[in-house]
PDB file of C-alpha atoms and ligand atoms in Angstrom:
ATOM      1  CA  MET A  21       0.000   0.000   0.000  1.00  0.00           C
ATOM      2  CA  LYS A  22       1.312   3.425  -0.898  1.00  0.00           C
ATOM      3  CA  THR A  23       2.371   5.814   1.842  1.00  0.00           C
ATOM      4  CA  VAL A  24       0.606   9.158   1.455  1.00  0.00           C
ATOM      5  CA  PHE A  25       2.297  12.548   1.923  1.00  0.00           C
ATOM      6  CA  GLY A  26       0.867  15.976   1.258  1.00  0.00           C
ATOM      7  CA  VAL A  27       0.820  19.712   1.540  1.00  0.00           C
ATOM      8  CA  PHE A  28      -1.997  21.495   3.377  1.00  0.00           C
ATOM      9  CA  GLY A  29      -2.754  25.100   2.422  1.00  0.00           C
ATOM     10  CA  ASP A  30      -5.280  27.485   0.945  1.00  0.00           C
ATOM     11  CA  PRO A  31      -4.760  28.277  -1.891  1.00  0.00           C
ATOM     12  CA  VAL A  32      -2.634  25.263  -2.655  1.00  0.00           C
ATOM     13  CA  GLU A  33      -3.446  24.236  -6.211  1.00  0.00           C
ATOM     14  CA  HIS A  34      -0.380  25.995  -7.675  1.00  0.00           C
ATOM     15  CA  SER A  35       2.049  24.342  -5.263  1.00  0.00           C
ATOM     16  CA  LEU A  36       4.983  22.639  -6.984  1.00  0.00           C
ATOM     17  CA  SER A  37       5.636  20.411  -3.960  1.00  0.00           C
ATOM     18  CA  PRO A  38       3.615  17.433  -5.323  1.00  0.00           C
ATOM     19  CA  GLU A  39       5.624  17.249  -8.568  1.00  0.00           C
ATOM     20  CA  MET A  40       8.899  17.738  -6.705  1.00  0.00           C
ATOM     21  CA  HIS A  41       8.305  15.049  -4.062  1.00  0.00           C
ATOM     22  CA  ASN A  42       6.682  12.555  -6.426  1.00  0.00           C
ATOM     23  CA  ALA A  43       9.742  12.823  -8.684  1.00  0.00           C
ATOM     24  CA  ALA A  44      11.933  12.124  -5.647  1.00  0.00           C
ATOM     25  CA  PHE A  45       9.858   9.072  -4.610  1.00  0.00           C
ATOM     26  CA  SER A  46       9.964   7.736  -8.127  1.00  0.00           C
ATOM     27  CA  GLU A  47      13.740   8.268  -8.408  1.00  0.00           C
ATOM     28  CA  LEU A  48      14.315   6.309  -5.183  1.00  0.00           C
ATOM     29  CA  GLY A  49      11.779   3.592  -6.078  1.00  0.00           C
ATOM     30  CA  MET A  50       9.632   4.390  -3.029  1.00  0.00           C
ATOM     31  CA  ASP A  51       5.993   3.316  -3.049  1.00  0.00           C
ATOM     32  CA  SER A  52       4.708   6.715  -1.915  1.00  0.00           C
ATOM     33  CA  ILE A  53       2.540   9.509  -3.249  1.00  0.00           C
ATOM     34  CA  TYR A  54       2.354  13.241  -2.440  1.00  0.00           C
ATOM     35  CA  HIS A  55      -0.797  15.263  -3.006  1.00  0.00           C
ATOM     36  CA  ALA A  56      -1.948  18.882  -2.427  1.00  0.00           C
ATOM     37  CA  PHE A  57      -4.921  19.219  -0.035  1.00  0.00           C
ATOM     38  CA  ARG A  58      -6.916  22.404   0.260  1.00  0.00           C
ATOM     39  CA  VAL A  59      -7.338  22.924   4.005  1.00  0.00           C
ATOM     40  CA  ASP A  60      -8.528  26.132   5.645  1.00  0.00           C
ATOM     41  CA  LYS A  61      -7.676  27.337   9.148  1.00  0.00           C
ATOM     42  CA  LYS A  62     -10.790  26.040  10.835  1.00  0.00           C
ATOM     43  CA  SER A  63     -10.255  22.536   9.442  1.00  0.00           C
ATOM     44  CA  LEU A  64      -6.540  22.281  10.132  1.00  0.00           C
ATOM     45  CA  GLU A  65      -6.786  20.438  13.448  1.00  0.00           C
ATOM     46  CA  TYR A  66      -9.124  17.815  11.945  1.00  0.00           C
ATOM     47  CA  ALA A  67      -7.015  17.480   8.830  1.00  0.00           C
ATOM     48  CA  LEU A  68      -3.853  16.912  10.873  1.00  0.00           C
ATOM     49  CA  ASN A  69      -5.468  14.407  13.213  1.00  0.00           C
ATOM     50  CA  GLY A  70      -7.051  12.675  10.229  1.00  0.00           C
ATOM     51  CA  ALA A  71      -3.768  12.443   8.356  1.00  0.00           C
ATOM     52  CA  ASN A  72      -2.090  11.106  11.504  1.00  0.00           C
ATOM     53  CA  ALA A  73      -4.877   8.556  12.067  1.00  0.00           C
ATOM     54  CA  MET A  74      -4.743   7.416   8.444  1.00  0.00           C
ATOM     55  CA  GLY A  75      -1.021   6.747   8.583  1.00  0.00           C
ATOM     56  CA  PHE A  76       0.248   9.583   6.387  1.00  0.00           C
ATOM     57  CA  GLY A  77       4.017   9.619   6.022  1.00  0.00           C
ATOM     58  CA  GLY A  78       4.203  13.364   6.653  1.00  0.00           C
ATOM     59  CA  VAL A  79       2.840  16.720   5.516  1.00  0.00           C
ATOM     60  CA  ASN A  80       4.039  20.163   4.585  1.00  0.00           C
ATOM     61  CA  ILE A  81       2.121  23.190   5.782  1.00  0.00           C
ATOM     62  CA  THR A  82       1.921  26.312   3.654  1.00  0.00           C
ATOM     63  CA  VAL A  83       0.075  29.662   3.584  1.00  0.00           C
ATOM     64  CA  PRO A  84      -1.916  30.611   5.604  1.00  0.00           C
ATOM     65  CA  LEU A  85      -1.492  27.748   8.091  1.00  0.00           C
ATOM     66  CA  LYS A  86       2.153  27.814   9.184  1.00  0.00           C
ATOM     67  CA  GLN A  87       1.517  29.689  12.425  1.00  0.00           C
ATOM     68  CA  GLU A  88      -1.819  28.047  13.147  1.00  0.00           C
ATOM     69  CA  ALA A  89      -0.234  24.589  12.945  1.00  0.00           C
ATOM     70  CA  LEU A  90       1.909  25.354  16.015  1.00  0.00           C
ATOM     71  CA  LYS A  91      -1.195  24.893  18.165  1.00  0.00           C
ATOM     72  CA  PHE A  92      -1.613  21.246  17.283  1.00  0.00           C
ATOM     73  CA  VAL A  93       1.889  19.799  17.261  1.00  0.00           C
ATOM     74  CA  ASN A  94       4.943  19.514  19.444  1.00  0.00           C
ATOM     75  CA  THR A  95       7.505  21.801  17.867  1.00  0.00           C
ATOM     76  CA  ASP A  96      11.230  21.341  17.646  1.00  0.00           C
ATOM     77  CA  PRO A  97      13.072  24.263  19.320  1.00  0.00           C
ATOM     78  CA  LEU A  98      13.916  26.143  16.102  1.00  0.00           C
ATOM     79  CA  ALA A  99      10.346  26.023  14.779  1.00  0.00           C
ATOM     80  CA  PHE A 100       9.130  27.132  18.190  1.00  0.00           C
ATOM     81  CA  ARG A 101      11.407  30.186  18.108  1.00  0.00           C
ATOM     82  CA  ILE A 102      10.401  31.004  14.548  1.00  0.00           C
ATOM     83  CA  GLY A 103       6.761  30.639  15.518  1.00  0.00           C
ATOM     84  CA  ALA A 104       5.798  28.676  12.420  1.00  0.00           C
ATOM     85  CA  VAL A 105       6.007  25.118  11.093  1.00  0.00           C
ATOM     86  CA  ASN A 106       6.173  23.955   7.487  1.00  0.00           C
ATOM     87  CA  THR A 107       6.838  20.235   8.027  1.00  0.00           C
ATOM     88  CA  ILE A 108       5.043  17.704  10.229  1.00  0.00           C
ATOM     89  CA  ASP A 109       6.280  14.248  11.096  1.00  0.00           C
ATOM     90  CA  PHE A 110       3.771  11.606  12.239  1.00  0.00           C
ATOM     91  CA  ARG A 111       6.156   8.840  13.222  1.00  0.00           C
ATOM     92  CA  ASN A 112       6.167   9.611  16.948  1.00  0.00           C
ATOM     93  CA  GLU A 113       3.283   7.746  18.584  1.00  0.00           C
ATOM     94  CA  ASN A 114       2.687  10.330  21.310  1.00  0.00           C
ATOM     95  CA  ALA A 115       2.616  13.561  19.331  1.00  0.00           C
ATOM     96  CA  MET A 116       2.874  15.068  15.885  1.00  0.00           C
ATOM     97  CA  ILE A 117       6.198  16.892  15.616  1.00  0.00           C
ATOM     98  CA  GLY A 118       6.454  20.221  13.767  1.00  0.00           C
ATOM     99  CA  TYR A 119       9.617  21.531  12.082  1.00  0.00           C
ATOM    100  CA  ASN A 120      10.517  24.578  10.050  1.00  0.00           C
ATOM    101  CA  THR A 121      12.857  23.864   7.131  1.00  0.00           C
ATOM    102  CA  ASP A 122      12.570  27.278   5.397  1.00  0.00           C
ATOM    103  CA  GLY A 123      15.597  28.798   7.136  1.00  0.00           C
ATOM    104  CA  VAL A 124      17.835  25.796   6.451  1.00  0.00           C
ATOM    105  CA  GLY A 125      16.600  25.866   2.854  1.00  0.00           C
ATOM    106  CA  ALA A 126      17.677  29.505   2.542  1.00  0.00           C
ATOM    107  CA  ARG A 127      21.037  28.819   4.164  1.00  0.00           C
ATOM    108  CA  ARG A 128      21.793  25.944   1.816  1.00  0.00           C
ATOM    109  CA  ALA A 129      20.652  27.959  -1.222  1.00  0.00           C
ATOM    110  CA  ILE A 130      22.932  30.846  -0.415  1.00  0.00           C
ATOM    111  CA  ALA A 131      25.844  28.528   0.405  1.00  0.00           C
ATOM    112  CA  ASP A 132      25.324  26.852  -2.995  1.00  0.00           C
ATOM    113  CA  ALA A 133      25.779  30.234  -4.606  1.00  0.00           C
ATOM    114  CA  GLY A 134      29.214  30.377  -2.951  1.00  0.00           C
ATOM    115  CA  VAL A 135      28.244  32.979  -0.356  1.00  0.00           C
ATOM    116  CA  ASP A 136      29.485  32.764   3.240  1.00  0.00           C
ATOM    117  CA  ILE A 137      27.140  34.695   5.533  1.00  0.00           C
ATOM    118  CA  LYS A 138      29.216  34.696   8.729  1.00  0.00           C
ATOM    119  CA  ASN A 139      29.884  38.277   9.915  1.00  0.00           C
ATOM    120  CA  LYS A 140      28.207  39.649   6.764  1.00  0.00           C
ATOM    121  CA  LYS A 141      25.874  42.629   6.861  1.00  0.00           C
ATOM    122  CA  ILE A 142      22.538  41.420   5.553  1.00  0.00           C
ATOM    123  CA  LEU A 143      19.580  43.648   4.767  1.00  0.00           C
ATOM    124  CA  ILE A 144      16.346  41.651   4.885  1.00  0.00           C
ATOM    125  CA  LEU A 145      13.247  43.127   3.252  1.00  0.00           C
ATOM    126  CA  GLY A 146      10.032  41.953   4.901  1.00  0.00           C
ATOM    127  CA  ALA A 147       9.064  40.710   8.363  1.00  0.00           C
ATOM    128  CA  GLY A 148       6.469  38.009   7.586  1.00  0.00           C
ATOM    129  CA  GLY A 149       6.632  34.254   8.103  1.00  0.00           C
ATOM    130  CA  ALA A 150       9.363  33.553   5.552  1.00  0.00           C
ATOM    131  CA  SER A 151      11.442  36.396   6.925  1.00  0.00           C
ATOM    132  CA  ARG A 152      11.169  35.050  10.482  1.00  0.00           C
ATOM    133  CA  ALA A 153      12.562  31.665   9.437  1.00  0.00           C
ATOM    134  CA  ILE A 154      15.449  33.218   7.508  1.00  0.00           C
ATOM    135  CA  CYS A 155      16.272  35.781  10.207  1.00  0.00           C
ATOM    136  CA  PHE A 156      16.534  33.181  12.999  1.00  0.00           C
ATOM    137  CA  GLN A 157      18.664  30.909  10.856  1.00  0.00           C
ATOM    138  CA  PHE A 158      21.033  33.599   9.570  1.00  0.00           C
ATOM    139  CA  ALA A 159      21.391  35.418  12.906  1.00  0.00           C
ATOM    140  CA  ASN A 160      22.124  32.063  14.506  1.00  0.00           C
ATOM    141  CA  ASP A 161      24.763  31.459  11.808  1.00  0.00           C
ATOM    142  CA  GLY A 162      26.572  34.677  12.749  1.00  0.00           C
ATOM    143  CA  ALA A 163      25.297  37.248  10.243  1.00  0.00           C
ATOM    144  CA  ASP A 164      24.594  40.846  11.196  1.00  0.00           C
ATOM    145  CA  LEU A 165      20.970  41.594  10.261  1.00  0.00           C
ATOM    146  CA  ILE A 166      19.000  44.712   9.459  1.00  0.00           C
ATOM    147  CA  ILE A 167      15.332  43.887   8.972  1.00  0.00           C
ATOM    148  CA  ALA A 168      13.430  46.509   6.973  1.00  0.00           C
ATOM    149  CA  ASN A 169       9.680  46.271   6.605  1.00  0.00           C
ATOM    150  CA  ARG A 170       6.958  48.482   5.123  1.00  0.00           C
ATOM    151  CA  THR A 171       5.238  48.225   8.509  1.00  0.00           C
ATOM    152  CA  GLU A 172       8.159  49.251  10.707  1.00  0.00           C
ATOM    153  CA  SER A 173       6.715  47.943  13.983  1.00  0.00           C
ATOM    154  CA  LYS A 174       6.752  44.359  12.660  1.00  0.00           C
ATOM    155  CA  ALA A 175      10.439  44.639  11.780  1.00  0.00           C
ATOM    156  CA  VAL A 176      11.270  46.037  15.220  1.00  0.00           C
ATOM    157  CA  GLU A 177       9.316  43.246  16.888  1.00  0.00           C
ATOM    158  CA  LEU A 178      11.007  40.550  14.815  1.00  0.00           C
ATOM    159  CA  ALA A 179      14.444  42.018  15.509  1.00  0.00           C
ATOM    160  CA  GLU A 180      13.706  41.909  19.254  1.00  0.00           C
ATOM    161  CA  ASP A 181      12.819  38.202  18.966  1.00  0.00           C
ATOM    162  CA  VAL A 182      15.874  37.423  16.844  1.00  0.00           C
ATOM    163  CA  LYS A 183      18.212  39.103  19.342  1.00  0.00           C
ATOM    164  CA  SER A 184      17.895  35.969  21.474  1.00  0.00           C
ATOM    165  CA  VAL A 185      20.113  34.166  18.933  1.00  0.00           C
ATOM    166  CA  GLY A 186      22.205  36.890  17.270  1.00  0.00           C
ATOM    167  CA  ASN A 187      22.495  40.441  15.925  1.00  0.00           C
ATOM    168  CA  ALA A 188      19.452  42.159  14.454  1.00  0.00           C
ATOM    169  CA  LYS A 189      17.965  45.626  14.097  1.00  0.00           C
ATOM    170  CA  GLY A 190      14.487  46.492  12.831  1.00  0.00           C
ATOM    171  CA  THR A 191      13.539  49.505  10.741  1.00  0.00           C
ATOM    172  CA  GLY A 192      11.117  50.885   8.151  1.00  0.00           C
ATOM    173  CA  PHE A 193      11.588  51.730   4.483  1.00  0.00           C
ATOM    174  CA  SER A 194      12.570  55.409   4.896  1.00  0.00           C
ATOM    175  CA  ASN A 195      16.330  54.897   4.736  1.00  0.00           C
ATOM    176  CA  LEU A 196      16.641  51.991   2.322  1.00  0.00           C
ATOM    177  CA  GLU A 197      19.195  53.516  -0.045  1.00  0.00           C
ATOM    178  CA  GLU A 198      21.742  54.004   2.706  1.00  0.00           C
ATOM    179  CA  LEU A 199      21.027  50.574   4.196  1.00  0.00           C
ATOM    180  CA  VAL A 200      21.612  48.846   0.846  1.00  0.00           C
ATOM    181  CA  ALA A 201      24.866  50.791   0.371  1.00  0.00           C
ATOM    182  CA  GLU A 202      26.141  49.484   3.736  1.00  0.00           C
ATOM    183  CA  SER A 203      25.131  45.845   3.095  1.00  0.00           C
ATOM    184  CA  ASP A 204      26.978  42.828   1.718  1.00  0.00           C
ATOM    185  CA  ILE A 205      23.803  40.870   1.045  1.00  0.00           C
ATOM    186  CA  LEU A 206      20.222  41.930   0.267  1.00  0.00           C
ATOM    187  CA  ILE A 207      17.398  39.420   0.722  1.00  0.00           C
ATOM    188  CA  ASN A 208      13.840  39.950  -0.448  1.00  0.00           C
ATOM    189  CA  THR A 209      11.352  37.916   1.597  1.00  0.00           C
ATOM    190  CA  THR A 210       8.309  39.948   0.566  1.00  0.00           C
ATOM    191  CA  THR A 211       5.875  38.970  -2.165  1.00  0.00           C
ATOM    192  CA  VAL A 212       6.853  42.050  -4.208  1.00  0.00           C
ATOM    193  CA  GLY A 213       7.756  40.964  -7.762  1.00  0.00           C
ATOM    194  CA  MET A 214       5.931  37.639  -7.525  1.00  0.00           C
ATOM    195  CA  HIS A 215       3.677  36.532 -10.382  1.00  0.00           C
ATOM    196  CA  PRO A 216       1.459  38.278 -11.554  1.00  0.00           C
ATOM    197  CA  ASN A 217       3.043  41.543 -10.304  1.00  0.00           C
ATOM    198  CA  THR A 218       6.324  40.879 -12.059  1.00  0.00           C
ATOM    199  CA  LYS A 219       7.165  44.540 -12.753  1.00  0.00           C
ATOM    200  CA  ASP A 220       7.400  45.464  -9.073  1.00  0.00           C
ATOM    201  CA  THR A 221      10.571  45.831  -7.056  1.00  0.00           C
ATOM    202  CA  ILE A 222      11.463  47.554  -3.799  1.00  0.00           C
ATOM    203  CA  ILE A 223      15.099  48.262  -4.768  1.00  0.00           C
ATOM    204  CA  THR A 224      16.404  49.330  -8.188  1.00  0.00           C
ATOM    205  CA  LYS A 225      19.838  49.122  -9.770  1.00  0.00           C
ATOM    206  CA  GLU A 226      20.760  52.723  -8.928  1.00  0.00           C
ATOM    207  CA  GLN A 227      20.697  51.750  -5.246  1.00  0.00           C
ATOM    208  CA  MET A 228      22.858  48.639  -5.640  1.00  0.00           C
ATOM    209  CA  HIS A 229      26.616  48.266  -5.782  1.00  0.00           C
ATOM    210  CA  SER A 230      28.761  45.733  -7.623  1.00  0.00           C
ATOM    211  CA  GLY A 231      29.562  42.709  -5.503  1.00  0.00           C
ATOM    212  CA  LEU A 232      26.320  42.989  -3.533  1.00  0.00           C
ATOM    213  CA  VAL A 233      24.644  39.573  -3.301  1.00  0.00           C
ATOM    214  CA  VAL A 234      20.926  39.904  -4.063  1.00  0.00           C
ATOM    215  CA  PHE A 235      18.846  36.904  -3.007  1.00  0.00           C
ATOM    216  CA  ASP A 236      15.165  36.882  -3.911  1.00  0.00           C
ATOM    217  CA  ILE A 237      13.190  34.050  -2.303  1.00  0.00           C
ATOM    218  CA  VAL A 238      10.462  34.456  -4.927  1.00  0.00           C
ATOM    219  CA  TYR A 239      10.789  31.664  -7.523  1.00  0.00           C
ATOM    220  CA  ASN A 240       7.860  32.488  -9.799  1.00  0.00           C
ATOM    221  CA  PRO A 241       9.204  34.081 -11.958  1.00  0.00           C
ATOM    222  CA  LEU A 242      12.713  32.713 -11.518  1.00  0.00           C
ATOM    223  CA  GLU A 243      14.267  35.987 -12.606  1.00  0.00           C
ATOM    224  CA  THR A 244      12.346  38.687 -10.763  1.00  0.00           C
ATOM    225  CA  ARG A 245      12.601  42.385 -11.553  1.00  0.00           C
ATOM    226  CA  LEU A 246      14.831  42.726  -8.461  1.00  0.00           C
ATOM    227  CA  LEU A 247      17.258  40.137  -9.858  1.00  0.00           C
ATOM    228  CA  LYS A 248      17.259  41.817 -13.289  1.00  0.00           C
ATOM    229  CA  GLU A 249      18.148  45.082 -11.593  1.00  0.00           C
ATOM    230  CA  ALA A 250      20.910  43.286  -9.670  1.00  0.00           C
ATOM    231  CA  LYS A 251      22.374  41.866 -12.858  1.00  0.00           C
ATOM    232  CA  SER A 252      22.573  45.244 -14.553  1.00  0.00           C
ATOM    233  CA  ALA A 253      24.155  46.799 -11.450  1.00  0.00           C
ATOM    234  CA  GLY A 254      26.965  44.198 -11.455  1.00  0.00           C
ATOM    235  CA  ALA A 255      25.547  42.649  -8.289  1.00  0.00           C
ATOM    236  CA  ILE A 256      25.304  38.867  -7.797  1.00  0.00           C
ATOM    237  CA  PRO A 257      21.732  37.535  -8.256  1.00  0.00           C
ATOM    238  CA  VAL A 258      20.540  34.402  -6.445  1.00  0.00           C
ATOM    239  CA  ASN A 259      17.025  33.189  -7.250  1.00  0.00           C
ATOM    240  CA  GLY A 260      14.538  31.378  -5.004  1.00  0.00           C
ATOM    241  CA  LEU A 261      14.641  28.001  -6.764  1.00  0.00           C
ATOM    242  CA  MET A 262      17.134  26.266  -4.493  1.00  0.00           C
ATOM    243  CA  MET A 263      15.561  27.545  -1.274  1.00  0.00           C
ATOM    244  CA  PHE A 264      12.322  25.916  -2.367  1.00  0.00           C
ATOM    245  CA  VAL A 265      14.106  22.694  -3.342  1.00  0.00           C
ATOM    246  CA  TYR A 266      16.149  22.532  -0.130  1.00  0.00           C
ATOM    247  CA  GLN A 267      13.231  23.230   2.196  1.00  0.00           C
ATOM    248  CA  GLY A 268      11.501  20.296   0.499  1.00  0.00           C
ATOM    249  CA  ALA A 269      14.618  18.147   0.628  1.00  0.00           C
ATOM    250  CA  GLU A 270      15.010  18.765   4.374  1.00  0.00           C
ATOM    251  CA  ALA A 271      11.369  17.755   4.908  1.00  0.00           C
ATOM    252  CA  PHE A 272      11.892  14.631   2.790  1.00  0.00           C
ATOM    253  CA  LYS A 273      14.858  13.669   4.981  1.00  0.00           C
ATOM    254  CA  ILE A 274      12.852  14.208   8.198  1.00  0.00           C
ATOM    255  CA  TRP A 275       9.993  11.999   6.985  1.00  0.00           C
ATOM    256  CA  THR A 276      11.878   9.206   5.247  1.00  0.00           C
ATOM    257  CA  GLY A 277      15.419   9.242   6.626  1.00  0.00           C
ATOM    258  CA  GLU A 278      16.534   8.915   2.991  1.00  0.00           C
ATOM    259  CA  ASN A 279      18.936  11.193   1.145  1.00  0.00           C
ATOM    260  CA  PRO A 280      16.749  13.275  -1.185  1.00  0.00           C
ATOM    261  CA  PRO A 281      17.723  13.307  -4.880  1.00  0.00           C
ATOM    262  CA  ILE A 282      18.338  17.067  -5.094  1.00  0.00           C
ATOM    263  CA  GLU A 283      19.122  17.244  -8.827  1.00  0.00           C
ATOM    264  CA  VAL A 284      15.950  15.377  -9.767  1.00  0.00           C
ATOM    265  CA  MET A 285      13.884  17.609  -7.475  1.00  0.00           C
ATOM    266  CA  LYS A 286      15.473  20.765  -8.880  1.00  0.00           C
ATOM    267  CA  ASN A 287      15.029  19.736 -12.521  1.00  0.00           C
ATOM    268  CA  THR A 288      11.397  18.802 -11.897  1.00  0.00           C
ATOM    269  CA  VAL A 289      10.635  22.221 -10.420  1.00  0.00           C
ATOM    270  CA  LEU A 290      12.501  23.941 -13.266  1.00  0.00           C
ATOM    271  CA  GLU A 291      10.447  22.017 -15.850  1.00  0.00           C
ATOM    272  CA  GLU A 292       7.218  22.906 -14.041  1.00  0.00           C
ATOM    273  CA  LEU A 293       8.169  26.588 -13.941  1.00  0.00           C
ATOM    274  CA  LYS A 294       8.808  26.530 -17.698  1.00  0.00           C
ATOM    275  CA  SER A 295       5.461  24.922 -18.571  1.00  0.00           C
TER     276      SER A 295
HETATM  277  P1  LIG B 686       5.127  35.171   4.165  1.00  0.00           P
HETATM  278  O1  LIG B 686       4.654  34.187   5.178  1.00  0.00           O
HETATM  279  O2  LIG B 686       5.198  34.608   2.764  1.00  0.00           O
HETATM  280  O3  LIG B 686       6.392  35.856   4.548  1.00  0.00           O
HETATM  281  P2  LIG B 686       3.448  37.331   5.095  1.00  0.00           P
HETATM  282  O4  LIG B 686       3.612  36.825   6.479  1.00  0.00           O
HETATM  283  O5  LIG B 686       2.094  37.715   4.626  1.00  0.00           O
HETATM  284  O6  LIG B 686       3.970  36.273   4.035  1.00  0.00           O
HETATM  285  O7  LIG B 686       4.451  38.559   4.886  1.00  0.00           O
HETATM  286  C1  LIG B 686       4.494  39.306   3.732  1.00  0.00           C
HETATM  287  C2  LIG B 686       5.629  40.333   3.810  1.00  0.00           C
HETATM  288  O8  LIG B 686       5.686  41.028   2.565  1.00  0.00           O
HETATM  289  C3  LIG B 686       5.411  41.387   4.893  1.00  0.00           C
HETATM  290  O9  LIG B 686       6.672  41.773   5.391  1.00  0.00           O
HETATM  291  C4  LIG B 686       4.761  42.527   4.093  1.00  0.00           C
HETATM  292  O10 LIG B 686       4.933  43.806   4.658  1.00  0.00           O
HETATM  293  P3  LIG B 686       3.875  44.391   5.751  1.00  0.00           P
HETATM  294  O11 LIG B 686       4.204  43.739   7.051  1.00  0.00           O
HETATM  295  O12 LIG B 686       4.116  45.858   5.784  1.00  0.00           O
HETATM  296  O13 LIG B 686       2.504  44.026   5.240  1.00  0.00           O
HETATM  297  C5  LIG B 686       5.525  42.424   2.803  1.00  0.00           C
HETATM  298  N1  LIG B 686       4.831  43.027   1.672  1.00  0.00           N
HETATM  299  C6  LIG B 686       3.755  42.539   1.003  1.00  0.00           C
HETATM  300  N2  LIG B 686       3.403  43.372  -0.004  1.00  0.00           N
HETATM  301  C7  LIG B 686       4.271  44.423   0.045  1.00  0.00           C
HETATM  302  C8  LIG B 686       4.435  45.621  -0.730  1.00  0.00           C
HETATM  303  N3  LIG B 686       3.639  45.892  -1.765  1.00  0.00           N
HETATM  304  N4  LIG B 686       5.449  46.453  -0.408  1.00  0.00           N
HETATM  305  C9  LIG B 686       6.268  46.167   0.623  1.00  0.00           C
HETATM  306  N5  LIG B 686       6.164  45.066   1.384  1.00  0.00           N
HETATM  307  C10 LIG B 686       5.191  44.201   1.108  1.00  0.00           C
END
């Protein structure tokens, strides 16, 4: 009998996780299947308990459920600090265990691009769920963070939380030009530039300097306006593809204990993004 995995979210029909994980199962000859399930907030507890009762192998949690899911699972310490889970493991008989693999995904993606973040000045745009995961991971890894958010109070609040593991300051958007000039790495965690609003960007090439690493966690489109601007400024663009692949790969490892076939997962997502 096949083992069932899935992603719970709403909306969830455009998720590329099913294709990515099914390709991985097929590559490793595993008799498993991964499916997207539309689950809203009020049904999440039932959906999780149901999946657990039916012997699911594991689930991912996506928008808008990542924070809500904390209520129903035992969280590992990192996910607890972040305040959000994106991966749930059902193998423990006493409790469902929640993890957050977004930050590790970002760290691996940026390391792949040849960038060492230790002691680097990183300007992070946005203070939402994705930002929280990245900020905790990167502050913990020794980077020096400035978190800038349209709603300044959220950035200040996040920075206060992150200070428990490393260096972080929160601010608004009023002084962005200067902040970019002082940074080694710029990371966009906001939805600005994401399909269908592909012409939007918070920072333009005039504000960038050569050698600046510009990491956009958006992967649809793969080359966002921000990354185009980076290219023409002589900055180093890093797209969101590998963060998505690695967050999935980390989840795959948690559920199955197997080494995920990264290349197969990456090529599957790339093909899906092209079609
Ligand atoms: P996610 O979980 O994907 O990070 P989120 O928690 O809804 O999503 O956070 C979205 C982030 O994108 C927030 O930092 C948001 O800024 P606000 O806190 O001010 O809302 C940011 N964001 C969304 N649209 C934006 C826009 N047009 N300009 C600037 N920031 C934007």
